[in-house]
XYZ file of C-alpha atoms in Angstrom:
371
model
C 0.000 0.000 0.000
C 1.228 3.491 -0.847
C 0.268 5.810 2.013
C 0.799 9.563 2.313
C 0.489 11.251 5.713
C 0.474 15.050 5.678
C 1.136 17.756 8.237
C -0.508 20.785 6.524
C 0.899 24.295 6.517
C 0.158 26.758 9.286
C 2.001 29.500 7.425
C -1.068 31.525 6.452
C -2.142 31.722 10.090
C 1.100 31.941 12.073
C 3.619 32.896 9.412
C 6.356 30.606 8.182
C 8.136 28.934 11.084
C 11.892 28.963 10.605
C 13.183 26.514 11.587
C 10.213 24.130 11.975
C 9.392 23.752 15.644
C 8.761 20.028 16.076
C 7.838 16.884 14.185
C 4.179 15.822 14.240
C 3.852 13.066 16.841
C 0.354 12.045 15.743
C 1.555 11.231 12.235
C 4.637 9.505 13.643
C 2.421 7.155 15.646
C 0.109 6.489 12.679
C 3.087 5.645 10.495
C 4.482 3.238 13.096
C 1.205 1.301 13.038
C 1.468 0.602 9.285
C 5.261 0.426 9.034
C 5.111 -2.628 6.747
C 3.465 -0.504 4.062
C 5.115 2.116 1.855
C 4.533 5.182 4.035
C 5.613 8.729 3.322
C 5.248 11.563 5.834
C 5.061 14.986 4.213
C 5.556 17.995 6.497
C 4.579 20.940 4.296
C 6.256 23.729 6.288
C 9.332 21.766 7.375
C 10.081 20.582 3.839
C 9.178 23.937 2.245
C 6.725 22.263 -0.124
C 5.078 24.715 -2.519
C 2.002 23.997 -4.669
C 4.060 22.888 -7.684
C 6.147 20.424 -5.674
C 3.053 19.087 -3.920
C 1.339 18.425 -7.251
C 4.414 16.517 -8.462
C 4.441 14.376 -5.312
C 0.790 13.444 -5.827
C 1.218 12.682 -9.541
C 4.233 10.448 -8.943
C 3.131 8.823 -5.683
C 0.231 6.650 -6.857
C -1.138 6.800 -3.297
C -3.873 4.457 -2.120
C -4.573 6.579 0.957
C -3.801 10.185 1.848
C -4.315 11.215 5.467
C -4.165 14.786 6.758
C -3.990 15.645 10.454
C -6.023 18.816 10.936
C -6.133 21.438 13.662
C -8.634 24.258 13.143
C -5.947 26.770 12.186
C -4.868 24.476 9.343
C -8.347 23.502 8.145
C -8.506 25.658 5.011
C -4.934 24.854 3.962
C -5.859 21.183 4.420
C -8.914 21.641 2.215
C -6.713 23.045 -0.556
C -4.406 20.030 -0.292
C -7.378 17.669 -0.418
C -8.695 19.302 -3.589
C -5.361 18.816 -5.332
C -5.063 15.199 -4.219
C -8.520 14.240 -5.460
C -8.109 16.136 -8.746
C -4.772 14.540 -9.607
C -5.469 11.115 -8.084
C -9.246 10.446 -7.935
C -8.806 6.874 -6.680
C -6.902 7.967 -3.542
C -8.954 7.609 -0.356
C -8.938 11.082 1.258
C -8.906 10.812 5.073
C -9.040 13.709 7.533
C -8.213 13.199 11.219
C -7.198 15.216 14.252
C -9.035 17.547 16.586
C -10.987 19.628 14.031
C -12.485 16.685 12.099
C -13.151 14.924 15.417
C -15.422 17.696 16.688
C -16.884 18.734 13.291
C -16.927 15.578 11.119
C -20.071 16.412 9.126
C -18.841 19.881 8.219
C -15.564 18.334 7.015
C -17.374 15.718 4.930
C -19.496 18.397 3.266
C -16.517 18.841 0.924
C -17.011 16.376 -1.897
C -13.355 15.379 -2.180
C -13.067 14.192 1.460
C -14.058 10.537 1.870
C -13.640 9.674 5.529
C -13.042 11.239 8.962
C -11.243 9.502 11.822
C -12.557 10.591 15.217
C -10.424 10.554 18.366
C -7.368 8.351 18.753
C -6.411 7.246 15.287
C -3.756 4.549 15.524
C -5.871 1.388 15.554
C -8.607 2.971 13.442
C -6.176 3.959 10.704
C -4.577 0.519 10.659
C -8.004 -1.061 10.211
C -8.792 1.323 7.341
C -5.531 0.358 5.630
C -6.222 -3.362 6.109
C -9.763 -2.939 4.810
C -8.553 -1.425 1.529
C -5.613 -3.815 1.303
C -8.051 -6.732 1.446
C -10.003 -5.267 -1.455
C -12.950 -4.148 0.674
C -14.585 -0.728 0.708
C -17.096 -1.475 3.466
C -15.980 0.597 6.456
C -19.117 -0.065 8.514
C -17.361 -2.425 10.925
C -14.569 0.036 11.806
C -15.384 1.982 15.011
C -14.546 5.660 15.358
C -15.175 6.954 11.841
C -17.637 9.017 9.809
C -17.574 8.165 6.115
C -19.346 8.476 2.791
C -21.332 5.508 1.530
C -22.404 6.644 -1.892
C -24.384 9.839 -1.273
C -25.067 8.930 2.366
C -22.856 9.879 5.322
C -22.604 7.177 7.970
C -21.098 7.212 11.457
C -19.886 4.118 13.285
C -19.876 3.687 17.098
C -17.060 5.445 19.016
C -13.710 3.729 19.256
C -12.767 2.554 22.749
C -9.697 4.387 24.028
C -6.451 2.420 23.912
C -6.043 1.100 27.447
C -2.505 -0.287 27.224
C -0.378 2.346 25.473
C 2.674 0.089 25.759
C 1.169 -1.947 22.921
C 1.798 0.942 20.530
C 5.147 0.891 18.708
C 7.455 3.859 19.220
C 6.630 6.721 16.827
C 8.296 6.522 13.385
C 10.418 9.664 13.708
C 12.767 8.307 11.017
C 10.163 9.053 8.313
C 10.471 12.830 8.727
C 12.797 14.179 6.050
C 13.679 17.451 7.726
C 16.640 17.246 10.105
C 16.174 20.812 11.335
C 13.437 20.257 13.907
C 14.143 22.216 17.034
C 12.398 24.473 19.525
C 13.022 28.213 19.727
C 13.584 28.225 23.491
C 15.530 24.971 23.874
C 19.059 24.628 25.214
C 20.102 22.324 22.367
C 19.281 22.339 18.670
C 18.636 18.597 18.673
C 15.387 18.288 20.619
C 12.528 15.833 20.240
C 9.076 15.513 21.829
C 7.843 12.439 23.656
C 4.356 11.551 24.917
C 4.414 9.354 28.037
C 0.698 9.359 28.873
C -2.685 10.366 27.514
C -5.678 11.931 29.169
C -6.153 14.570 31.847
C -8.634 14.439 34.755
C -9.123 18.212 34.516
C -12.470 19.602 33.362
C -11.363 22.993 32.005
C -14.146 24.303 29.766
C -11.735 25.734 27.178
C -9.825 22.498 26.569
C -10.769 19.965 23.876
C -8.117 17.387 24.726
C -10.748 15.030 26.126
C -12.281 14.687 22.646
C -9.123 12.883 21.533
C -7.607 11.393 24.677
C -10.464 11.275 27.181
C -10.372 12.412 30.800
C -9.012 9.190 32.291
C -5.249 9.148 32.836
C -3.643 6.418 30.738
C 0.093 6.180 31.441
C 2.679 4.231 29.537
C 4.746 1.904 31.692
C 7.895 3.296 33.305
C 10.171 0.855 31.438
C 8.468 1.605 28.125
C 8.952 5.350 28.607
C 12.574 5.174 29.677
C 13.377 2.681 26.896
C 12.238 5.282 24.360
C 14.224 8.038 26.091
C 17.345 5.873 26.102
C 16.855 4.979 22.443
C 16.618 8.658 21.471
C 19.779 9.545 23.369
C 21.931 6.593 22.290
C 20.763 6.086 18.700
C 19.764 9.613 17.701
C 22.248 11.678 19.717
C 19.407 13.647 21.320
C 20.365 15.856 24.263
C 17.011 17.460 25.076
C 13.549 15.925 25.324
C 10.257 17.796 25.572
C 7.425 15.982 27.335
C 4.090 16.720 25.666
C 1.726 14.992 28.106
C -1.542 16.698 29.044
C -0.465 16.390 32.686
C 2.730 14.424 33.321
C 2.384 14.694 37.119
C -1.068 13.099 37.381
C 0.490 10.133 39.233
C 3.128 11.147 41.793
C 4.286 7.534 42.237
C 4.909 7.230 38.485
C 6.904 10.466 38.343
C 9.173 9.221 41.118
C 9.604 5.829 39.407
C 10.533 7.456 36.083
C 13.062 9.648 37.922
C 14.529 6.597 39.656
C 14.807 4.607 36.400
C 16.503 7.484 34.574
C 19.046 7.791 37.390
C 19.519 4.005 37.607
C 20.369 3.819 33.898
C 22.653 6.869 34.233
C 20.773 8.667 31.479
C 21.934 12.239 30.989
C 19.503 14.519 29.185
C 17.685 17.787 29.635
C 13.899 17.737 29.940
C 11.371 20.516 29.391
C 7.590 20.589 29.811
C 6.406 23.180 27.255
C 2.812 21.886 27.290
C 2.567 22.542 31.005
C 1.734 20.712 34.223
C -1.224 21.581 36.436
C -0.190 23.370 39.628
C -2.599 21.338 41.778
C -0.691 18.150 40.922
C 2.690 19.552 41.944
C 4.452 19.623 45.292
C 8.023 19.981 46.505
C 8.804 16.253 46.182
C 7.579 16.051 42.585
C 9.404 19.237 41.580
C 12.627 17.954 43.124
C 12.189 14.643 41.269
C 11.738 16.502 37.983
C 14.945 18.426 38.576
C 16.833 15.264 39.546
C 15.795 13.534 36.302
C 17.161 16.486 34.300
C 14.264 18.946 33.975
C 15.256 22.571 33.519
C 12.041 24.221 32.277
C 8.471 23.919 33.506
C 5.265 25.524 32.221
C 1.963 25.949 34.037
C -1.467 26.994 32.851
C -2.497 29.888 35.081
C -5.195 31.275 32.737
C -6.576 34.104 34.922
C -5.716 36.255 37.919
C -9.366 36.322 38.985
C -10.636 33.386 41.055
C -14.221 33.743 39.864
C -13.099 33.482 36.226
C -11.100 30.337 37.063
C -14.158 28.863 38.776
C -16.422 29.634 35.802
C -14.118 27.813 33.381
C -13.846 24.874 35.812
C -10.077 25.176 36.178
C -10.253 23.694 39.677
C -7.231 25.597 41.036
C -6.882 28.334 43.650
C -4.705 31.380 42.933
C -2.880 30.782 46.232
C -1.840 27.306 45.056
C -0.455 28.743 41.816
C 1.624 31.270 43.775
C 2.870 28.554 46.119
C 4.009 26.268 43.285
C 5.573 29.100 41.269
C 7.625 30.038 44.333
C 8.797 26.427 44.781
C 9.803 26.154 41.105
C 11.852 29.335 41.380
C 13.582 28.119 44.560
C 14.700 25.041 42.639
C 16.076 27.395 39.954
C 13.978 25.910 37.170
C 12.960 28.060 34.208
C 9.341 29.163 34.674
C 6.638 29.574 32.038
C 3.071 30.695 32.720
C 0.164 30.629 30.264
C -2.692 33.151 30.486
C -5.970 33.529 28.593
C -7.775 36.793 27.888
C -11.516 36.634 27.144
C -12.733 33.696 29.219
C -16.458 33.659 30.119
C -17.307 36.497 32.493
C -14.233 38.524 31.516
C -14.286 42.329 31.729
C -11.748 45.147 31.795
C -11.213 44.785 35.534
C -10.593 41.013 35.461
C -8.179 41.459 32.546
C -6.222 43.980 34.630
C -6.201 41.501 37.523
C -4.725 38.828 35.241
C -1.999 41.208 34.062
C -1.214 42.192 37.660
C -1.152 38.544 38.733
C 1.274 37.747 35.903
C 3.532 40.545 37.171
C 3.271 39.214 40.714
C 4.198 35.683 39.638
C 7.016 37.096 37.490
C 7.737 33.957 35.427
C 10.674 33.857 33.031
C 8.138 33.657 30.182
C 4.510 34.815 30.286
C 2.387 33.805 27.294
C -0.980 35.450 26.697
C -3.616 33.915 24.446
C-alpha cells in the first residue's frame, strides 16, 4: 500500500516557522502502526513544499490513501491540499483526522473530495482502514470511530474505545520525517525531540478539547516503556534534550518518582522541558525535586486568569494561592518558569483582565504567554 500522511501548513495563520518547531507526533504514531506498508510523511512547512512540488508528489506517488492531520488553524490549507489530491489522483482515499475533524466531522465531509473522517485516537482505526482497503474491501461499517461516505449517504460508526494499554503501541516513526532541522526556539540544544508518556487529563477545564481525543481518564505508559524510548533517542539519535508533551505528566506522583529513579539508575543524561505545562494542583516539593533530579530545567503551568471567579467559571479547579505557592517552589529550585494566560474567558471584563496582568507581574515567570 502506498500511504501519504500530511502535516498541513500553518504558514497563512502563524507565518512561516523557521526553523520548523517540532515533528508531528500524531503522524509519527500512525506511520508506526502501518510500518510494513510504503509510508511517506510529508511535512509541508518543514520541507518547504510549494504547490508545484506538492502536485508533483501526488502525480508520482500513486497513493492508495492520503491522510491529513487537521487542527482548526490548518483547516482551510488542508482543504486546498485535499482538492489537489482528489483532482490529480481520484482513486486515492482522502482521510481527515485530528481535533478539528473529530469535533466537526459532518462539516468536514461536506466537501465532496473528502471521503472519511477519523474521530479521536487514530492509531488502531487507521490501521483497520488500511487493512480494509488492502483486502479489497470498501465497506468501512465495521470500523469503530469513523464518519464516512457511503455513496451519497454519510454514515457514522460507534465510538472507538480508548487504547487502554499504550505500551502496545510501537514507538513513533520519527525516522520518516525528512527534515533534520526540527528544534524548539527556546531549547538549550538544537537537537530536541518531543515524547508523549501518557494520555488523558482528569481536569475539566471548559476551554480544553483534549478530552475529545484522549479522554479524561489518565492512561500512562509503563515506566520501562517510557525510559526505553528516552534511552533509544539519546543513544541512537544523539538527542540531548527531550520535551514531554503529556496533558499532565504529574497526574500520578508515584509514576513520576519511578521514572526519575529509572533514569538515574540507567545513568541517562539529558535535559527535559515541559512546554505543554503541568497543572499546579498536581505539583508539590517532592515532585518538583524529582523533575529536577531527572534532568528537567524548564516547567510551564497553565495559570489562565488572575481572577478566582473566572477560574471557577471555566472549571479550572485551582486556587490562585496554590499557583503562587508552586511558582515560588519552582523558582527556589532554579527551574525556568513559564506561565500561560488567557484573555476573554467567560465572564471577563476590563477589571478582570487587569487583575490577570497584575497577577502575571506578581508571579514574574521567566516567560509569560498570553492567548
